[in-house]
Coordinates of N, CA and C and ligand atoms in Angstrom, one line a residue:
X1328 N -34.3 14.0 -12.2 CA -33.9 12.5 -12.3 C -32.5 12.4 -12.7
X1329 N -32.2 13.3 -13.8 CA -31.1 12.7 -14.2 C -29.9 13.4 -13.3
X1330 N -30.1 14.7 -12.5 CA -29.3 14.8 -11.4 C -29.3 13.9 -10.0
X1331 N -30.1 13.6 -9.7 CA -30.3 12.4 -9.0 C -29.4 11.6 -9.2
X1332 N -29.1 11.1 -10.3 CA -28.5 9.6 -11.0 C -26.9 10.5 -11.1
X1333 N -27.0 11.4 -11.1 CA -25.4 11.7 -11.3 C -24.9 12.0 -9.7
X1334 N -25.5 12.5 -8.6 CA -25.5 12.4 -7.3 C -25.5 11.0 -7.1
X1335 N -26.1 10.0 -7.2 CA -25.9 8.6 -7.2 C -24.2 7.6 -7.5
X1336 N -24.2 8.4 -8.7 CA -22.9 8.2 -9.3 C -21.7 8.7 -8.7
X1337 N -21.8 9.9 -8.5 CA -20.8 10.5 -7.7 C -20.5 9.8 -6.1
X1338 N -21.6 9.7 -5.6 CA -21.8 8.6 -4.1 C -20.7 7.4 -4.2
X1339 N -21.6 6.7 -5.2 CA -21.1 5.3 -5.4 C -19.2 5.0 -5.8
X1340 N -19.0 6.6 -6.3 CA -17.6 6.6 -6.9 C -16.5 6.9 -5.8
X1341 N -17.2 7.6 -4.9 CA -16.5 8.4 -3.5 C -16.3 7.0 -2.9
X1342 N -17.5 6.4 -2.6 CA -17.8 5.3 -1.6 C -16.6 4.1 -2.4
X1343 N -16.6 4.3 -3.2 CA -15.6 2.9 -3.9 C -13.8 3.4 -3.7
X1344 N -13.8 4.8 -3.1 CA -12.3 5.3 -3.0 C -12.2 5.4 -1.8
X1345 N -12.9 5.5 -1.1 CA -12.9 5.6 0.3 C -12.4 4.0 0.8
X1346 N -12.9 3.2 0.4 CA -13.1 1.6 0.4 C -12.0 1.3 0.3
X1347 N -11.2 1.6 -0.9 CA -10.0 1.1 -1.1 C -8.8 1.4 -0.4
X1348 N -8.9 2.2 1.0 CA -8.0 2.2 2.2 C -8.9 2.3 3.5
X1349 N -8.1 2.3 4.5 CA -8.5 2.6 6.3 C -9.6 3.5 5.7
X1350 N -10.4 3.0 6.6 CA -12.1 4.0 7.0 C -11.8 5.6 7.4
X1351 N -12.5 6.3 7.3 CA -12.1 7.4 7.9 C -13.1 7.3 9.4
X1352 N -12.1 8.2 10.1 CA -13.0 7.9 11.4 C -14.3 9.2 11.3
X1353 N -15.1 8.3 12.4 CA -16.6 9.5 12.4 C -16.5 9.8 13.4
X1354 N -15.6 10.1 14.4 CA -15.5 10.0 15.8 C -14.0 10.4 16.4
X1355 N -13.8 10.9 17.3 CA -12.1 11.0 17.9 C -11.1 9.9 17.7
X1356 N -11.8 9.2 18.3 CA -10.8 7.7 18.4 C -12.1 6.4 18.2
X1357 N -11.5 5.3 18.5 CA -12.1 3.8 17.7 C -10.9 2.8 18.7
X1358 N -10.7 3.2 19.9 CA -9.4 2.1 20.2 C -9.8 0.7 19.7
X1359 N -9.7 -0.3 19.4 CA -9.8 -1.7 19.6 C -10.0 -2.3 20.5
X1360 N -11.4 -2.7 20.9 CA -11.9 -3.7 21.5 C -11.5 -4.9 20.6
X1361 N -10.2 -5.7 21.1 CA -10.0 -7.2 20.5 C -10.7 -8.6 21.2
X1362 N -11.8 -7.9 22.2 CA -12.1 -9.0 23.0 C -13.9 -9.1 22.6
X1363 N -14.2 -8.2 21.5 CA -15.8 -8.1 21.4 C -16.0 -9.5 20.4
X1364 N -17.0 -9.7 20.1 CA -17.4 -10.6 18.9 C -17.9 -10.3 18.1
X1365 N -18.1 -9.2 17.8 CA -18.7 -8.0 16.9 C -17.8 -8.3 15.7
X1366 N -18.1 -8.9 14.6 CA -16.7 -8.6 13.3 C -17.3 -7.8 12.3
X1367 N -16.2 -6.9 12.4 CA -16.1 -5.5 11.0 C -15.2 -5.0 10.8
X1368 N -15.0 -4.7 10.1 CA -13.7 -4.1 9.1 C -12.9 -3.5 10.0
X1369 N -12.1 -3.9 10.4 CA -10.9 -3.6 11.6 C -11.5 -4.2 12.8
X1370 N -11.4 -3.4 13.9 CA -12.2 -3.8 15.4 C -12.9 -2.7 15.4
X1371 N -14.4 -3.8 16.8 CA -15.2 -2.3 17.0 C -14.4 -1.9 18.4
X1372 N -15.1 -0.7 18.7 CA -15.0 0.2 19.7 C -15.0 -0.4 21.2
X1373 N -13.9 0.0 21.8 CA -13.8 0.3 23.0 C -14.9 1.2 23.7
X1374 N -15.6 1.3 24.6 CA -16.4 2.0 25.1 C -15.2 3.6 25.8
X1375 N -15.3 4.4 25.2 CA -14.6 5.6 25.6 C -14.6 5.7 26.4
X1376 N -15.3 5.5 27.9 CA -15.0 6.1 29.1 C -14.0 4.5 30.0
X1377 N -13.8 3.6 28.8 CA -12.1 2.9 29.3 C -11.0 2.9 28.8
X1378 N -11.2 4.1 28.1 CA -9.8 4.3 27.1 C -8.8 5.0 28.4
X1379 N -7.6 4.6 28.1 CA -6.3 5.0 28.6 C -5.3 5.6 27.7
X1380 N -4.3 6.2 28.7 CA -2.8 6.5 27.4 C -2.7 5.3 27.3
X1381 N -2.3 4.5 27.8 CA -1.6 3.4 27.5 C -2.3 2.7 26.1
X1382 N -3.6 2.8 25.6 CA -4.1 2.5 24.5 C -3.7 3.0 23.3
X1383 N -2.9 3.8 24.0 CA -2.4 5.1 22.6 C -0.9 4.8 22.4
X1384 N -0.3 4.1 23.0 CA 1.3 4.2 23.7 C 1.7 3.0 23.1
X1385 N 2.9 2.9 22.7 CA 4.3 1.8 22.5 C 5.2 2.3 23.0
X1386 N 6.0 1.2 23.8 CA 7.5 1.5 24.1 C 8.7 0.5 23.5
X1387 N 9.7 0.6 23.1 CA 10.7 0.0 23.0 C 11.1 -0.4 21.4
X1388 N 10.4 0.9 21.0 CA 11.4 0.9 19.2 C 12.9 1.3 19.2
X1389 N 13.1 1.4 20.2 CA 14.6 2.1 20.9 C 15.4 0.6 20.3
X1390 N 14.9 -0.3 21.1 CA 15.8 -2.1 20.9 C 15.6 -2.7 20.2
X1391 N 17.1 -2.8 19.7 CA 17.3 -3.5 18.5 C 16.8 -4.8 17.8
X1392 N 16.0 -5.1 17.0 CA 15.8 -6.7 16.9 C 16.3 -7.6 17.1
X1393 N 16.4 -8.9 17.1 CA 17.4 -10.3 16.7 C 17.6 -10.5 15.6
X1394 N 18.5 -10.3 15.0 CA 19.1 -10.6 13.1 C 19.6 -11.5 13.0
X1395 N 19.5 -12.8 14.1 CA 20.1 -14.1 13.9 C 19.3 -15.1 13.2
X1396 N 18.9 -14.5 11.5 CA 18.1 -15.9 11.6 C 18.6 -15.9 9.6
X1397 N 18.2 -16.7 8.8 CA 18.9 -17.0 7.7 C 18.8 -16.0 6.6
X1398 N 18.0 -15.0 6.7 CA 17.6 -13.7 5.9 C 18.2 -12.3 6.9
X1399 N 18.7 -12.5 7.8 CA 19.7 -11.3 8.3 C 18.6 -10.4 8.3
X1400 N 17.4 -10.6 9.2 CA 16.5 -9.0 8.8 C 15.5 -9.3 9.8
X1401 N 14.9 -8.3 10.6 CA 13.9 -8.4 11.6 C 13.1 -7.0 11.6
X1402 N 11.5 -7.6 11.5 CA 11.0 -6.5 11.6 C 10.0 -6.2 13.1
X1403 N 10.0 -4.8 13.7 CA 9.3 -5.1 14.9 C 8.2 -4.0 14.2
X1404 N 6.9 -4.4 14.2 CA 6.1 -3.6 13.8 C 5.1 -2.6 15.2
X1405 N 4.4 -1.9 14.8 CA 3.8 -1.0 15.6 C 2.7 -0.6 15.0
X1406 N 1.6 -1.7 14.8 CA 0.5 -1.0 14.4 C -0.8 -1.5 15.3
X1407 N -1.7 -1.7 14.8 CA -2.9 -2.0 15.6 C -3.0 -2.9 16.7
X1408 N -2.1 -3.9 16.0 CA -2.0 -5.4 17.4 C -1.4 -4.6 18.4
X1409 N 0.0 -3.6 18.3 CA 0.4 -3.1 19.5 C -0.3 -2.0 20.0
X1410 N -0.9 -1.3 19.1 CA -1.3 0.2 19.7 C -2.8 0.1 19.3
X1411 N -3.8 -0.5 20.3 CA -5.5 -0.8 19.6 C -6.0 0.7 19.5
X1412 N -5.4 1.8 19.9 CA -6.1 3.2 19.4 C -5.9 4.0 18.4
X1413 N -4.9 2.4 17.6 CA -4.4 3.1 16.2 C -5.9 2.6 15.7
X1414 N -6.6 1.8 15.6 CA -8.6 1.5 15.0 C -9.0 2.2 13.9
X1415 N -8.9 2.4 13.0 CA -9.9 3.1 12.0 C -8.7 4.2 11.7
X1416 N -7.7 4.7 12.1 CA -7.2 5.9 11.8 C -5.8 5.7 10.2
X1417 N -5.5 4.5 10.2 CA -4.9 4.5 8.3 C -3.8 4.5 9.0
X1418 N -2.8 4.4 9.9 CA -1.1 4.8 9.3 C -1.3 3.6 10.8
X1419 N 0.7 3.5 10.7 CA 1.4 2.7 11.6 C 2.6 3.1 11.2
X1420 N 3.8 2.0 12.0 CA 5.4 2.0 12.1 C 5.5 1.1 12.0
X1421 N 7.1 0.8 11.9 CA 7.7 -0.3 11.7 C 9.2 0.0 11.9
X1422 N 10.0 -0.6 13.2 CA 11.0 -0.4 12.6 C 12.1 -2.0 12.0
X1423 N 13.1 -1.8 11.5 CA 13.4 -2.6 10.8 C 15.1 -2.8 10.8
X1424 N 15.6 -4.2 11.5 CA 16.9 -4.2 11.7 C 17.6 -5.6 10.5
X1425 N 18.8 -4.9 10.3 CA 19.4 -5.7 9.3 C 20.7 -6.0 9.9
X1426 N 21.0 -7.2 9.5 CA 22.6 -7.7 10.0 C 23.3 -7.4 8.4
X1427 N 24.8 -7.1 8.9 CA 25.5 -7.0 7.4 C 24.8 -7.7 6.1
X1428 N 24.7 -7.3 5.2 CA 24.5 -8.3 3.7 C 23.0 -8.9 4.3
X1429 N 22.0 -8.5 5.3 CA 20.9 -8.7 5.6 C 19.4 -8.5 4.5
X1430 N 18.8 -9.0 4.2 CA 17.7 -9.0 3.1 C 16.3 -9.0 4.0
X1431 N 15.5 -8.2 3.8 CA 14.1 -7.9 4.1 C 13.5 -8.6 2.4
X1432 N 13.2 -10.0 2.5 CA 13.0 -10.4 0.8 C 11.7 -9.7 0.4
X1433 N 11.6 -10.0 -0.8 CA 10.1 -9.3 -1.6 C 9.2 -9.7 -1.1
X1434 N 8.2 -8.4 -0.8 CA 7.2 -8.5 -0.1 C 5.9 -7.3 -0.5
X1435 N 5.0 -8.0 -0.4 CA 4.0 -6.8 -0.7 C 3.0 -6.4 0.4
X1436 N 2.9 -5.1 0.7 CA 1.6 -4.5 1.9 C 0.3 -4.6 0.8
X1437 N -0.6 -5.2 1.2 CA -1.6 -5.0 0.2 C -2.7 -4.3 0.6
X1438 N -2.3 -3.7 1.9 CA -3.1 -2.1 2.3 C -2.4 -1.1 2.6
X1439 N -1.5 -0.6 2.4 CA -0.5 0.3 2.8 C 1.0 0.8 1.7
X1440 N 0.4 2.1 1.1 CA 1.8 3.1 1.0 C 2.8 2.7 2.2
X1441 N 4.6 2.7 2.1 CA 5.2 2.8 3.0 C 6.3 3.9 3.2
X1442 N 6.4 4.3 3.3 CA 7.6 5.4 3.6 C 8.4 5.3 4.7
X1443 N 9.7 4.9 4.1 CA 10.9 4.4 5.3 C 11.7 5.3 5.1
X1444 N 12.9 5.4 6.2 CA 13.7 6.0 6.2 C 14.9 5.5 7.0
X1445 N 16.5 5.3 6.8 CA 17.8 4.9 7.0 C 18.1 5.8 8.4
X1446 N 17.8 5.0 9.5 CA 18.6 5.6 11.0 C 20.0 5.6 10.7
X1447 N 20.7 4.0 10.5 CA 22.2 4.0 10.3 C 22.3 2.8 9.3
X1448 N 23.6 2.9 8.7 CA 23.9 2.0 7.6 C 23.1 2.2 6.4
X1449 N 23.6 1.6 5.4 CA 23.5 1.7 4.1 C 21.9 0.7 3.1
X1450 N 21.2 0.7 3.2 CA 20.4 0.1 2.8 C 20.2 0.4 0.8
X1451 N 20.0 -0.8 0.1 CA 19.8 -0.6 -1.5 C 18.0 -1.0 -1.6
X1452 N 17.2 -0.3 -1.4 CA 15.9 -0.5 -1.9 C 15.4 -0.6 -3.2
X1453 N 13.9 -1.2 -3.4 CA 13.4 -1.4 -4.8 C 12.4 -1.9 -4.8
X1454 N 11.4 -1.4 -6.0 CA 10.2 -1.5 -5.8 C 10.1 -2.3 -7.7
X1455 N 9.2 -3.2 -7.9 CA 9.0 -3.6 -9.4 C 7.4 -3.1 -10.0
X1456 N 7.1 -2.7 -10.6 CA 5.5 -2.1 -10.9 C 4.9 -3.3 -11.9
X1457 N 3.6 -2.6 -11.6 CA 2.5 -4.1 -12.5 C 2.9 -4.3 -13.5
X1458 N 2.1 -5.2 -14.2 CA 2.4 -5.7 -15.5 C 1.9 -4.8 -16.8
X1459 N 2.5 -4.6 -17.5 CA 3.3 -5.1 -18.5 C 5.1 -4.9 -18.1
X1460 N 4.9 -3.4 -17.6 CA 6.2 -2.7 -17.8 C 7.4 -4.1 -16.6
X1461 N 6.8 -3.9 -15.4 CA 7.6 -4.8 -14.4 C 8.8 -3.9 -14.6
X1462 N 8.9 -2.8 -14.1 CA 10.1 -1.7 -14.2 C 10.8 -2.0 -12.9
X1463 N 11.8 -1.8 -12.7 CA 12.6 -2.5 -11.4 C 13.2 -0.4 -10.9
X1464 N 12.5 -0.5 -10.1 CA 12.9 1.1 -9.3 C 13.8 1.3 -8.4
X1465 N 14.9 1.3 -8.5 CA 15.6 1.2 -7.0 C 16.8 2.2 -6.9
X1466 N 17.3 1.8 -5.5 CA 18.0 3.9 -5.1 C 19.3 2.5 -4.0
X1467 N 20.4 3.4 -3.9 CA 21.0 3.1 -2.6 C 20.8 4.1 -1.4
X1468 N 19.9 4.1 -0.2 CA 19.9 5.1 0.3 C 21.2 5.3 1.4
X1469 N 21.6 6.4 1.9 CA 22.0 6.6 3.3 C 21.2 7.3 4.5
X1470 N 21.9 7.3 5.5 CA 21.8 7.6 6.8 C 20.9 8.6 6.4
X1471 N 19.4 9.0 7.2 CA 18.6 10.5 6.7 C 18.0 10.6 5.2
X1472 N 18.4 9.3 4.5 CA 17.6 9.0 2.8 C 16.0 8.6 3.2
X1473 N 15.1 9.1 2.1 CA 13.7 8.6 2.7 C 13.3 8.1 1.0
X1474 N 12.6 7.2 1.0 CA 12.4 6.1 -0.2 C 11.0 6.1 0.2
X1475 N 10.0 5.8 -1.2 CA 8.4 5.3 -0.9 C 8.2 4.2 -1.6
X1476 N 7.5 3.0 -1.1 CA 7.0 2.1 -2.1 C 5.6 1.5 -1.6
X1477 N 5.3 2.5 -3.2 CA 3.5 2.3 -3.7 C 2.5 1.3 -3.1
X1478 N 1.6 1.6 -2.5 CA 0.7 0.1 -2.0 C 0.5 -0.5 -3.2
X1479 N 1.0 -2.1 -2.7 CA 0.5 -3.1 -3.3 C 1.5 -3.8 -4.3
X1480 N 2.8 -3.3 -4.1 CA 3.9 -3.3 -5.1 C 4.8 -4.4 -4.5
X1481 N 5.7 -4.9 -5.0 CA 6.3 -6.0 -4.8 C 8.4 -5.3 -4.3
X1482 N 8.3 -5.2 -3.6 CA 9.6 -4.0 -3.1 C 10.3 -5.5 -1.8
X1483 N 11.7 -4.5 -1.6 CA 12.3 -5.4 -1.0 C 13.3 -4.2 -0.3
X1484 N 14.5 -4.8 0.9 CA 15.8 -3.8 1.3 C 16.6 -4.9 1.0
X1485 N 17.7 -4.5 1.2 CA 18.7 -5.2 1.5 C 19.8 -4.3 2.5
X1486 N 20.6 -4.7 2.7 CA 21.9 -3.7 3.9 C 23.0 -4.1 3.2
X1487 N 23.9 -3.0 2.3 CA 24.7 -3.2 1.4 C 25.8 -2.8 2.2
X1488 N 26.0 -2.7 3.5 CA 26.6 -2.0 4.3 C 27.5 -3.3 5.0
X1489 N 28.8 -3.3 5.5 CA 29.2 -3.7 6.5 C 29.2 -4.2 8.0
X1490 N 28.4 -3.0 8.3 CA 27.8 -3.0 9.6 C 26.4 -3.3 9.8
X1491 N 25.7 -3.1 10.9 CA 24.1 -3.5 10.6 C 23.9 -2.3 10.2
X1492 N 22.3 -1.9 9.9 CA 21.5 -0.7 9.3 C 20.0 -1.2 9.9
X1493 N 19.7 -0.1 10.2 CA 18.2 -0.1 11.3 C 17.2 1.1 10.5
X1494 N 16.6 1.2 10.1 CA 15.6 1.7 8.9 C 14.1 1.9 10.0
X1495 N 13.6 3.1 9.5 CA 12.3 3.4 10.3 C 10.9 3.4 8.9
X1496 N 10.1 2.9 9.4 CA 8.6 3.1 8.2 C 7.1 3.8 8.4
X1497 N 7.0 4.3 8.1 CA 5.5 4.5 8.4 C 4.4 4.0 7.1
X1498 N 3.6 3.7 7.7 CA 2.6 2.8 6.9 C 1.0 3.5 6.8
X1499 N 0.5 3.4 5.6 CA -0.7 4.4 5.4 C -2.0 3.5 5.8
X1500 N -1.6 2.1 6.9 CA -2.8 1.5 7.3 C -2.9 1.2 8.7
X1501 N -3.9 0.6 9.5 CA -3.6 0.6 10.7 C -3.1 -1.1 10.8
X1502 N -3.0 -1.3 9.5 CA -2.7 -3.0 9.6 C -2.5 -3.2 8.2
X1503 N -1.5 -2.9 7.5 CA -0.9 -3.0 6.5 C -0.5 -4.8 5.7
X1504 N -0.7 -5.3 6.4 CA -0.7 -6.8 6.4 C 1.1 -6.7 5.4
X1505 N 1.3 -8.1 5.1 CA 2.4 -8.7 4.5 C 2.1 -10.0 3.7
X1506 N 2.8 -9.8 2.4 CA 2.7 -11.4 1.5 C 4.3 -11.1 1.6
X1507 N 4.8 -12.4 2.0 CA 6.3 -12.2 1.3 C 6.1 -13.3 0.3
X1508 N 6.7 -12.5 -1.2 CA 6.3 -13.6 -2.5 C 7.0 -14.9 -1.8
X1509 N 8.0 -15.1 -1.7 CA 8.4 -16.7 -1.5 C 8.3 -17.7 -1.0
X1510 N 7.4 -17.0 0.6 CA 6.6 -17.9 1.3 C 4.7 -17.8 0.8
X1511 N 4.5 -17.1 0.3 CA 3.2 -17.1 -0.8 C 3.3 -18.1 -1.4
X1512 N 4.2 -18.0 -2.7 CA 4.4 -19.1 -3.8 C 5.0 -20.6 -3.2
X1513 N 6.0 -20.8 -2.2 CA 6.7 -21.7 -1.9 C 6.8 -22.4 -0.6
X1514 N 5.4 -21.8 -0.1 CA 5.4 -21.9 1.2 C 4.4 -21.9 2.0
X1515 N 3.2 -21.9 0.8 CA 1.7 -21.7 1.2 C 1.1 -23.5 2.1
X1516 N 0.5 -23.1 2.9 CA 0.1 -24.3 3.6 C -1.9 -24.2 2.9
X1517 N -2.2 -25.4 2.3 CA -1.3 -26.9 1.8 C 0.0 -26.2 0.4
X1518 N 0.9 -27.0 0.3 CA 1.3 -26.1 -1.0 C 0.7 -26.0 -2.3
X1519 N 1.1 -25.3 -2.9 CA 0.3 -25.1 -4.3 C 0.6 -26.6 -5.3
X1520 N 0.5 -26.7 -6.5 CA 0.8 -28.0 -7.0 C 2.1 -27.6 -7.5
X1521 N 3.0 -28.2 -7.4 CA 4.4 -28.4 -7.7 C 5.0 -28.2 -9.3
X1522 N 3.6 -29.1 -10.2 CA 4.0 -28.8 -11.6 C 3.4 -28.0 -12.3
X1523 N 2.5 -27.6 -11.3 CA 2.0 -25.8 -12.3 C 2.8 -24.9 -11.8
X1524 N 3.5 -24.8 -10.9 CA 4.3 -24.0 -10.4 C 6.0 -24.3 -11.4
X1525 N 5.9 -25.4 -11.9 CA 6.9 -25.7 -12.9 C 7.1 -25.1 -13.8
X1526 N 5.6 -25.5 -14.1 CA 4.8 -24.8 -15.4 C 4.8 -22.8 -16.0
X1527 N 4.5 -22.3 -14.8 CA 4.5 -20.7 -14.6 C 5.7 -20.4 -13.8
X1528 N 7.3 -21.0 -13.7 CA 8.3 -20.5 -13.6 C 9.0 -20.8 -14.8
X1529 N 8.6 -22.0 -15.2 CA 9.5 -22.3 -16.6 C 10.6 -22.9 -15.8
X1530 N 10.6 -23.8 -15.3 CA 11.4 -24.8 -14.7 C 11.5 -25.6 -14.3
X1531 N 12.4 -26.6 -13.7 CA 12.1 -28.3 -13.8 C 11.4 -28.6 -12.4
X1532 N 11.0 -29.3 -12.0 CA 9.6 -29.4 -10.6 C 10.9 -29.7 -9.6
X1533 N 12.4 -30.8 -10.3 CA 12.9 -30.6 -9.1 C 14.0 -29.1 -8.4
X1534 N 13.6 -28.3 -9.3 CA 13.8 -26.9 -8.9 C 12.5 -26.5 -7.7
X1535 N 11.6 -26.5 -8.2 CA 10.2 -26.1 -7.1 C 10.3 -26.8 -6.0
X1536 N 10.4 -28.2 -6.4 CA 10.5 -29.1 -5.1 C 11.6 -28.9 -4.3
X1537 N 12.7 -28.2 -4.6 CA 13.4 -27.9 -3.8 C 12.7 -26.6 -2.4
X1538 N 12.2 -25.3 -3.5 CA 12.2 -24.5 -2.7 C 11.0 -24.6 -2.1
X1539 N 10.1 -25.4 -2.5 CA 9.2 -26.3 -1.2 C 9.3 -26.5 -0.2
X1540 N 11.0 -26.9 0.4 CA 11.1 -27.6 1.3 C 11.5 -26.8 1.7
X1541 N 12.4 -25.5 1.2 CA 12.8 -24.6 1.8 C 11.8 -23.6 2.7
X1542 N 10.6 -23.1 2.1 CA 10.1 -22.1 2.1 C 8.5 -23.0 3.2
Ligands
LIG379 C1 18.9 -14.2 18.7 O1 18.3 -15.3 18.1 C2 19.1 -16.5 18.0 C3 18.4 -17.5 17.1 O2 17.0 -17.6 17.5 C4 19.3 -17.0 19.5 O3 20.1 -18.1 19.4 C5 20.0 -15.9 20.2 O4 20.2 -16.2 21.6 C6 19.2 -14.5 20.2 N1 20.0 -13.5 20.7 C7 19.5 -12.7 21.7 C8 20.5 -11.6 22.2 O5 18.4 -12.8 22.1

């Protein structure tokens, strides 16, 4: 019995770490069927005898983004939506273009380790850790520097460089999602209430209400 209960425990302890990232697959592949109505934890399965390369395949990380927009920063990602035979298997890409003085702002994967790395230009990265400490981590990297930030952490880039800088990622989900704090807090549809938000920045509402309108 009482081994029993500690095989129980052991189960239940696996089963709760396993949980906490991408499934492991029981099978070769899991492409994404996005057209079933079946809903589970990612997509279900493609029937394997219509799987193609092409389900396995992305092209055109080669071109560069559009950085014309008020945060100098574009990201073209490469995970599940583009490649449905990424399904069940934990990782993806991303790559990521910055115009001079370009800002990728704070943002959190809240399924995904990331591990990026500097093609060209100068990028200043940083990651802040939970609470209490809120430690501010950060590196200037160059060209061939590789930086990690923790699932679930509040991290940001910037391009401290002159010229643009184009940065590569890999991601430990097949769908890593994104909160960017600013449009979370300042930009949530309906918005949040304006004077609790006053209240937990410690500042005057027509400071919030501003970035209300912004965000
Ligand atoms: C980049 O985006 C801007 C703003 O949306 C647009 O005006 C411009 O034509 C785009 N440039 C290219 C090369 O697509």
């Amino acid at each position: 019995m009482a081994k029993l209960i500690m095989i129980l425990s052991l189960v239940a302890h696996s089963c709760a770490m396993a949980m906490a990232f991408d499934p492991s697959p029981l099978q070769d592949f899991c492409v994404a069927d996005t057209t079933s109505p079946v809903l589970v934890n990612g997509h279900a399965c493609m029937d394997p005898k219509f799987v193609q390369p092409a389900h396995f395949s992305f092209s055109g990380l080669h071109v560069a983004g559009n950085t014309s927009n008020r945060f100098g920063s574009v990201v073209t990602p490469v995970n599940v939506a583009q490649i449905p035979g990424l399904n069940t298997l934990g990782i993806s890409l991303a790559r990521i273009d910055y115009a001079a003085w370009g800002v990728l702002s704070p943002h959190i994967h809240p399924r995904a380790t990331e591990i990026l790395t500097v093609l060209e230009g100068t990028l200043e990265v940083g990651f802040v850790t939970s609470n209490p400490e809120n430690r501010f981590i950060s590196k200037v990297l160059q060209k061939g520097d590789v930086f990690v930030f923790p699932v679930g952490l509040v991290h940001y880039q910037r391009n401290v460089g002159y010229g643009s800088a184009v940065s590569i990622s890999a991601l430990s989900s097949q769908n890593p999602g994104v909160i960017t704090v600013a449009n979370a807090v300042f930009g949530s549809n309906l918005p949040l209430p304006a004077d609790m938000l006053a209240k937990a920045f410690q500042v005057d509402k027509i400071v919030v209400d501003n970035l209300q309108v912004i965000f």
